Coordinates of C-alpha atoms and ligand atoms in Angstrom, one line a residue:
M123 CA 0.0 0.0 0.0
S124 CA 1.4 3.4 -1.0
K125 CA 0.7 5.1 2.4
K126 CA 3.2 3.8 5.0
P127 CA 2.3 4.7 8.5
S128 CA 5.1 6.5 10.3
N129 CA 5.1 4.7 13.7
P130 CA 2.8 1.7 13.7
K131 CA 4.6 0.0 16.5
N132 CA 3.0 2.5 18.8
W133 CA -0.5 1.5 17.8
K134 CA -2.6 -0.3 20.4
A135 CA -3.9 -3.9 20.1
A136 CA -7.3 -2.8 18.7
T137 CA -5.6 -0.8 15.9
L138 CA -3.0 -3.5 15.2
G139 CA -5.7 -6.2 15.0
I140 CA -7.2 -4.2 12.1
H141 CA -4.2 -2.8 10.2
G142 CA -1.2 -4.9 11.4
I143 CA 2.2 -3.2 10.8
D144 CA 3.0 -4.0 7.1
R145 CA -0.1 -3.3 5.0
V146 CA -0.2 -5.6 2.0
E147 CA -1.5 -4.6 -1.5
H148 CA -4.3 -7.0 -2.6
A149 CA -5.5 -7.7 -6.1
H150 CA -8.4 -5.4 -7.2
Y151 CA -7.5 -3.1 -4.2
A152 CA -9.6 -5.4 -2.0
V153 CA -9.8 -4.1 1.6
S154 CA -10.1 -7.6 3.1
T155 CA -7.6 -10.4 2.6
P156 CA -8.5 -12.8 -0.3
I157 CA -9.0 -16.4 0.5
A158 CA -6.4 -18.2 -1.6
H159 CA -8.1 -21.6 -1.8
T160 CA -5.4 -23.6 -3.6
S161 CA -3.0 -26.4 -2.6
N162 CA 0.0 -25.3 -4.8
Y163 CA 1.5 -22.3 -6.5
Y164 CA 3.0 -22.5 -10.0
F165 CA 6.2 -21.3 -11.6
N166 CA 6.2 -19.8 -15.1
N167 CA 9.4 -21.6 -16.2
T168 CA 12.3 -23.6 -15.0
Q169 CA 14.4 -20.5 -14.4
E170 CA 11.9 -19.3 -11.9
V171 CA 12.1 -22.6 -10.1
Y172 CA 15.9 -22.5 -10.2
D173 CA 16.1 -19.0 -8.8
F174 CA 13.5 -19.8 -6.1
M175 CA 15.3 -22.9 -5.0
K176 CA 18.7 -21.2 -5.0
A177 CA 17.4 -18.2 -3.0
K178 CA 15.8 -20.6 -0.5
S179 CA 19.0 -22.6 -0.1
E180 CA 20.8 -19.3 0.8
G181 CA 18.1 -18.3 3.3
R182 CA 16.6 -15.6 1.0
V183 CA 12.9 -15.2 0.2
I184 CA 12.1 -14.1 -3.3
R185 CA 8.5 -15.4 -3.3
E186 CA 6.5 -16.8 -0.5
H187 CA 4.5 -19.7 -1.6
E188 CA 5.0 -23.0 -3.4
Y189 CA 3.0 -25.8 -1.7
G190 CA 0.1 -25.6 0.7
R191 CA 1.5 -27.5 3.6
Y192 CA 4.3 -24.9 3.8
G193 CA 1.7 -22.1 4.2
N194 CA -0.8 -20.1 2.2
P195 CA -1.1 -16.4 1.5
T196 CA -4.1 -15.9 3.7
Q197 CA -2.3 -17.6 6.5
T198 CA 0.8 -15.5 5.9
E199 CA -1.2 -12.2 6.2
C200 CA -3.0 -13.4 9.3
E201 CA 0.4 -14.4 10.9
R202 CA 1.7 -10.8 10.2
K203 CA -1.2 -9.3 12.0
L204 CA -0.9 -11.7 14.9
A205 CA 2.8 -10.9 15.2
A206 CA 2.0 -7.1 15.2
V207 CA -0.7 -7.5 17.9
E208 CA 1.7 -9.6 20.1
G209 CA 4.8 -7.4 19.5
A210 CA 6.6 -10.4 18.0
E211 CA 9.1 -10.6 15.1
R212 CA 7.3 -13.5 13.7
A213 CA 4.2 -15.8 14.1
V214 CA 3.5 -19.2 12.8
L215 CA -0.1 -20.4 12.6
F216 CA -1.3 -23.9 13.3
S217 CA -4.4 -25.9 12.7
T218 CA -5.1 -26.0 16.5
G219 CA -3.8 -24.7 19.7
M220 CA -2.6 -28.1 20.8
A221 CA -0.6 -28.5 17.5
A222 CA 1.1 -25.2 18.5
V223 CA 1.7 -26.4 22.0
I224 CA 3.1 -29.9 21.1
L225 CA 5.1 -28.9 18.1
T226 CA 6.7 -26.0 19.9
I227 CA 7.7 -28.3 22.7
M228 CA 9.0 -30.9 20.2
T229 CA 11.0 -28.3 18.5
F230 CA 13.0 -27.5 21.6
M231 CA 13.0 -30.7 23.7
R232 CA 16.2 -32.6 23.9
R233 CA 16.8 -36.3 24.7
D234 CA 19.0 -35.5 27.6
G235 CA 17.0 -32.4 28.7
H236 CA 14.3 -31.7 31.3
I237 CA 11.1 -29.7 31.0
I238 CA 9.3 -27.9 33.8
F239 CA 5.5 -27.6 33.4
T240 CA 3.2 -25.8 35.9
S241 CA 0.3 -27.6 37.5
D242 CA -3.3 -26.4 36.9
C243 CA -2.6 -26.4 33.2
Y244 CA -4.7 -27.2 30.2
R245 CA -5.8 -30.9 30.4
Q246 CA -4.3 -32.0 27.1
T247 CA -1.0 -30.3 27.8
R248 CA -1.0 -32.0 31.2
D249 CA -1.6 -35.4 29.6
F250 CA 1.1 -34.7 26.9
A251 CA 3.6 -33.8 29.6
A252 CA 2.8 -36.6 32.0
N253 CA 2.1 -39.5 29.6
L254 CA 3.5 -39.0 26.0
L255 CA 6.7 -37.2 26.9
A256 CA 7.5 -39.8 29.5
E257 CA 7.1 -42.5 26.9
F258 CA 9.6 -40.8 24.7
G259 CA 12.0 -40.8 27.7
I260 CA 11.9 -37.0 28.1
K261 CA 12.2 -36.0 31.8
V262 CA 9.4 -33.7 33.1
S263 CA 8.6 -32.0 36.4
M264 CA 5.3 -30.4 37.5
A265 CA 5.7 -27.3 39.6
D266 CA 3.2 -25.0 41.4
P267 CA 2.5 -21.9 39.3
T268 CA 4.9 -19.6 41.1
A269 CA 8.4 -18.4 40.2
E270 CA 9.8 -19.8 43.5
A271 CA 8.4 -23.3 42.8
I272 CA 9.7 -23.2 39.3
E273 CA 13.2 -22.3 40.5
K274 CA 13.1 -25.2 43.0
A275 CA 12.2 -27.6 40.2
I276 CA 15.2 -26.6 38.0
Q277 CA 17.8 -29.3 37.5
P278 CA 21.2 -29.1 35.8
N279 CA 19.7 -30.4 32.5
T280 CA 16.5 -28.3 32.5
N281 CA 16.2 -26.6 29.2
I282 CA 12.5 -25.5 29.0
I283 CA 10.0 -23.9 31.3
F284 CA 6.5 -24.2 29.9
T285 CA 3.8 -22.3 31.8
E286 CA 0.3 -20.8 31.4
S287 CA -0.8 -17.5 32.7
P288 CA -3.6 -17.2 33.7
T289 CA -4.0 -20.9 34.3
N290 CA -7.2 -22.8 33.8
P291 CA -9.5 -23.1 35.7
Y292 CA -8.1 -21.3 38.8
L293 CA -6.7 -18.4 36.8
R294 CA -3.4 -18.4 38.7
C295 CA -1.2 -15.6 37.4
L296 CA 2.6 -16.0 37.2
D297 CA 4.9 -13.2 38.0
L298 CA 6.4 -13.3 34.5
P299 CA 9.3 -10.9 35.1
A300 CA 10.3 -13.1 38.0
V301 CA 9.9 -16.3 36.0
V302 CA 12.1 -14.8 33.2
K303 CA 14.7 -13.8 35.8
V304 CA 14.9 -17.4 37.1
A305 CA 15.1 -18.8 33.5
K306 CA 17.8 -16.4 32.4
K307 CA 19.8 -17.2 35.6
H308 CA 19.7 -20.9 34.8
N309 CA 20.0 -20.4 31.0
V310 CA 16.6 -22.0 30.3
M311 CA 14.1 -21.0 27.6
T312 CA 10.6 -19.9 28.6
I313 CA 7.4 -20.8 26.6
I314 CA 4.1 -19.5 27.8
D315 CA 0.6 -20.5 26.7
A316 CA -1.1 -17.1 27.2
T317 CA -4.5 -18.1 25.7
L318 CA -6.5 -16.8 28.6
A319 CA -4.6 -13.5 28.8
T320 CA -4.4 -12.6 25.1
P321 CA -2.1 -9.8 23.9
Y322 CA -4.8 -7.3 24.8
N323 CA -4.2 -7.9 28.5
I324 CA -0.5 -8.8 28.6
R325 CA 2.4 -9.1 26.1
P326 CA 4.8 -11.7 27.6
L327 CA 7.5 -11.1 24.9
D328 CA 7.8 -7.5 26.1
L329 CA 8.6 -9.0 29.5
G330 CA 11.4 -11.3 28.2
V331 CA 9.5 -14.5 27.6
D332 CA 11.0 -16.4 24.6
V333 CA 7.9 -18.0 22.9
V334 CA 4.2 -17.2 23.4
I335 CA 1.5 -19.6 22.3
H336 CA -2.2 -19.1 22.0
S337 CA -5.1 -21.3 21.2
A338 CA -6.5 -18.9 18.6
T339 CA -9.7 -21.0 18.8
K340 CA -10.5 -18.8 21.8
Y341 CA -10.3 -15.0 22.1
L342 CA -8.3 -14.4 19.0
G343 CA -10.8 -16.1 16.7
G344 CA -13.5 -15.0 19.1
H345 CA -16.7 -16.4 17.5
N346 CA -16.8 -20.1 18.5
D347 CA -16.4 -21.0 14.8
L348 CA -12.8 -22.0 14.1
L349 CA -9.9 -24.0 15.4
A350 CA -6.4 -22.6 15.2
G351 CA -3.2 -22.0 17.2
V352 CA -0.2 -19.7 17.0
A353 CA 3.4 -19.6 18.3
L354 CA 5.1 -16.2 18.4
G355 CA 8.6 -14.9 19.2
S356 CA 11.9 -14.0 17.5
D357 CA 12.5 -14.7 13.9
K358 CA 15.1 -17.3 14.8
L359 CA 13.0 -19.3 17.3
V360 CA 9.8 -19.1 15.2
N361 CA 11.7 -20.3 12.2
D362 CA 12.8 -23.4 14.1
I363 CA 9.2 -24.0 15.1
Y364 CA 8.1 -23.4 11.5
R365 CA 10.5 -26.1 10.2
M366 CA 8.7 -28.6 12.4
Q367 CA 5.3 -27.3 11.4
R368 CA 5.9 -27.5 7.6
M369 CA 7.2 -31.0 8.0
I370 CA 4.3 -32.3 10.0
G371 CA 1.7 -30.2 8.3
A372 CA -0.5 -28.9 11.1
T373 CA -1.2 -26.0 8.8
P374 CA -4.5 -24.0 9.0
G375 CA -6.6 -23.9 5.9
P376 CA -7.0 -20.6 4.0
L377 CA -10.7 -20.2 5.2
T378 CA -9.6 -20.6 8.8
A379 CA -6.9 -18.0 8.4
F380 CA -9.5 -15.7 6.8
L381 CA -11.9 -16.1 9.7
L382 CA -9.2 -15.6 12.3
E383 CA -8.0 -12.4 10.6
R384 CA -11.6 -11.2 10.4
G385 CA -11.9 -12.0 14.2
L386 CA -8.8 -9.8 14.8
K387 CA -10.6 -6.8 13.4
T388 CA -12.9 -6.8 16.5
F389 CA -10.3 -8.1 18.9
G390 CA -9.9 -4.8 20.8
L391 CA -13.6 -4.2 21.1
R392 CA -14.3 -7.8 22.1
M393 CA -11.6 -7.9 24.8
K394 CA -12.8 -4.7 26.3
H395 CA -16.2 -6.2 26.7
H396 CA -14.9 -9.6 27.9
N397 CA -12.8 -7.8 30.6
E398 CA -15.8 -5.8 31.8
A399 CA -18.1 -8.8 31.8
G400 CA -15.6 -10.9 33.7
M401 CA -15.3 -8.3 36.4
A402 CA -19.0 -7.6 36.8
V403 CA -20.0 -11.2 36.9
A404 CA -17.2 -12.2 39.4
K405 CA -18.3 -9.4 41.7
M406 CA -21.9 -10.4 41.5
L407 CA -21.1 -14.0 42.3
E408 CA -18.8 -13.2 45.1
G409 CA -21.5 -11.2 46.8
H410 CA -24.2 -14.0 46.3
P411 CA -25.3 -16.0 49.3
K412 CA -25.5 -19.3 47.3
I413 CA -21.8 -19.1 46.2
E414 CA -19.0 -20.5 48.3
K415 CA -15.9 -19.1 46.5
V416 CA -15.0 -17.3 43.3
W417 CA -11.7 -17.3 41.4
Y418 CA -11.1 -14.2 39.3
P419 CA -7.8 -12.3 39.2
G420 CA -9.6 -8.9 39.3
L421 CA -11.0 -9.7 42.8
D422 CA -9.0 -8.9 45.9
S423 CA -9.7 -12.4 47.2
H424 CA -7.7 -14.0 44.3
P425 CA -4.3 -15.4 45.5
D426 CA -2.5 -13.7 42.6
R427 CA -4.4 -10.4 42.7
A428 CA -1.2 -8.3 43.2
I429 CA 0.7 -10.0 40.4
A430 CA -2.3 -9.7 38.0
K431 CA -2.8 -6.1 38.8
A432 CA 0.9 -5.2 38.3
Q433 CA 1.2 -6.9 34.9
M434 CA -2.2 -7.2 33.2
K435 CA -4.6 -4.6 31.7
G436 CA -7.7 -6.7 32.3
F437 CA -8.5 -10.3 33.4
G438 CA -10.7 -11.7 30.7
S439 CA -14.0 -13.4 30.9
V440 CA -13.4 -16.8 32.5
V441 CA -14.8 -16.9 36.0
T442 CA -14.5 -20.1 38.1
F443 CA -16.6 -20.7 41.3
L444 CA -17.8 -23.2 43.9
L445 CA -21.5 -23.2 44.3
K446 CA -22.8 -24.0 47.8
G447 CA -24.2 -27.5 47.3
D448 CA -23.5 -31.0 45.9
D449 CA -23.4 -32.4 42.4
A450 CA -27.2 -32.5 42.0
K451 CA -27.6 -28.8 43.0
T452 CA -24.8 -27.8 40.7
R453 CA -26.4 -29.7 37.8
K454 CA -29.7 -28.0 38.5
F455 CA -28.1 -24.6 38.5
I456 CA -26.5 -25.3 35.1
D457 CA -29.6 -26.8 33.6
N458 CA -31.6 -23.8 34.5
L459 CA -29.3 -21.3 32.8
E460 CA -30.9 -20.0 29.6
L461 CA -28.2 -18.0 27.9
F462 CA -25.2 -20.2 28.7
L463 CA -24.4 -23.1 26.4
I464 CA -23.1 -26.2 28.1
T465 CA -19.8 -26.8 26.2
P466 CA -16.1 -26.5 26.7
S467 CA -14.0 -23.7 25.2
L468 CA -14.0 -20.0 26.0
G469 CA -13.4 -16.6 24.4
G470 CA -16.2 -16.6 21.8
S471 CA -19.4 -14.6 21.3
E472 CA -21.7 -17.1 23.1
S473 CA -21.4 -17.5 26.8
L474 CA -20.4 -21.1 27.9
V475 CA -20.7 -23.0 31.1
T476 CA -19.0 -26.3 32.3
Q477 CA -19.2 -28.3 35.4
M478 CA -15.5 -29.0 35.5
W479 CA -15.3 -32.5 36.8
M480 CA -17.8 -33.9 34.3
M481 CA -16.6 -32.0 31.2
S482 CA -12.9 -32.3 31.6
F483 CA -12.0 -34.8 34.2
F484 CA -14.7 -37.5 34.0
D485 CA -12.2 -40.3 33.3
Y486 CA -10.0 -39.5 36.3
P487 CA -10.4 -41.6 39.5
E488 CA -12.6 -39.7 42.0
D489 CA -9.9 -39.4 44.7
Y490 CA -7.3 -38.0 42.3
R491 CA -10.0 -35.7 40.8
K492 CA -10.8 -34.3 44.3
K493 CA -7.0 -34.0 45.1
I494 CA -6.5 -31.7 42.1
G495 CA -9.5 -29.6 43.2
M496 CA -12.1 -30.9 40.7
S497 CA -14.9 -31.1 43.2
D498 CA -18.5 -31.7 42.1
N499 CA -19.6 -28.1 42.7
L500 CA -16.8 -26.4 40.7
V501 CA -18.2 -24.4 37.7
R502 CA -16.4 -22.5 35.0
L503 CA -18.1 -19.7 33.1
A504 CA -16.7 -18.4 29.8
L505 CA -18.6 -15.1 29.3
G506 CA -19.4 -14.2 25.8
L507 CA -20.4 -10.9 24.1
E508 CA -24.0 -10.8 25.3
D509 CA -25.2 -7.8 27.3
V510 CA -23.7 -8.0 30.8
D511 CA -27.0 -7.2 32.5
D512 CA -28.6 -10.1 30.7
L513 CA -25.9 -12.5 31.7
I514 CA -26.2 -11.4 35.4
T515 CA -30.0 -11.7 35.3
D516 CA -29.7 -15.2 33.9
L517 CA -27.2 -16.4 36.5
Q518 CA -29.3 -14.9 39.3
Q519 CA -32.5 -16.6 38.2
A520 CA -30.7 -20.0 37.9
L521 CA -29.3 -19.5 41.4
E522 CA -32.7 -18.6 42.7
K523 CA -34.0 -22.0 41.6
I524 CA -31.6 -24.0 43.8
Ligands
PLP677 C1 -8.1 -24.5 24.3 C2 -6.8 -24.4 24.9 C3 -5.7 -25.1 24.3 C4 -5.9 -26.0 23.1 O1 -6.3 -25.3 22.0 P1 -7.1 -26.0 20.7 O2 -7.3 -24.9 19.8 O3 -8.4 -26.5 21.3 O4 -6.3 -27.1 20.3 C5 -4.5 -25.0 24.8 N1 -4.2 -24.2 25.9 C6 -5.2 -23.5 26.5 C7 -4.9 -22.6 27.7 C8 -6.5 -23.6 26.0 O5 -7.5 -22.9 26.6

């Protein structure tokens, strides 16, 4: 595009989600990114092939696309916008969040290394760490989500710290500058799954984290209508991750990339609403006589309130709570909700509700389930974009009925 903005890096998340940093010229002067639905990209003659291959072997890029598993133009443009929003040199998009998590870990794990994960993490990440990695013979430790516990878990061969912040479902927030300090002291790389925070609320790369991952299925996509993941960081680290991705082929389709980029156009607006809804609902629940306990980093009662306040702009729209009552009462409450859909996931336009033990931990033995805090009356809300007063009214009427 002819008009180059003078200082786009100073733009805020809402603006970057719409314009990115490097605007790209489209065919027909189209404002939105075309969906390039093709599996391969042709060359006009063998000289073009030769020049392309030669440049590639020397690490130069003279044209971007050749074969769909290696990426598509819609994806590339979406990656540039995501990198702009996160303040990263580069982003690589995946078909799912879990593909981003696992392939990023596989890129950097070493046979003789050791990886620290933090507890209270995403169920599938926990299972990957505890079961699959162990079967590959990779040494793994689980630490509480604090910088002190992580430092205690460090061994001479530790090479990766993998954490989430906020965690799910208790929304524990890690003191990221403190974690980075520990990691640098011991020469360990840090990877953070910041799906629940989003770059609207915190930019971990600005704080020294090496690689940030998001399930773009959640807030970045924002409409409960796509699956995608993204890893972001320096050119060098993301290029290493990309080598793994293009080999394995967890590549998002062009339509997914289009929908995700479209979602980014309302990212700032949506996050503002999500943050406001989370705060209002958490406060209402905390003051309600039928609620035992609420976890939300915007409440003074949350264990990591001070950390969250110091490093985050807002706290998102996941609110976790214990209802006063047993399994039957909890189910009755959920079944009486009218606006909330009973389904996992978060960060979309529709509000969602899950009874944690049943949706995510059904196959765990009951005593282990209770040990990790998955009691029968633990409920997680993922507030959507509906009017906040309507959501509160709905929650109140369902609580009245128990
Ligand atoms: C949903 C989620 C994932 C997995 O993402 P998918 O897109 O479902 O593969 C990973 N981490 C966190 C924190 C999530 O919420």
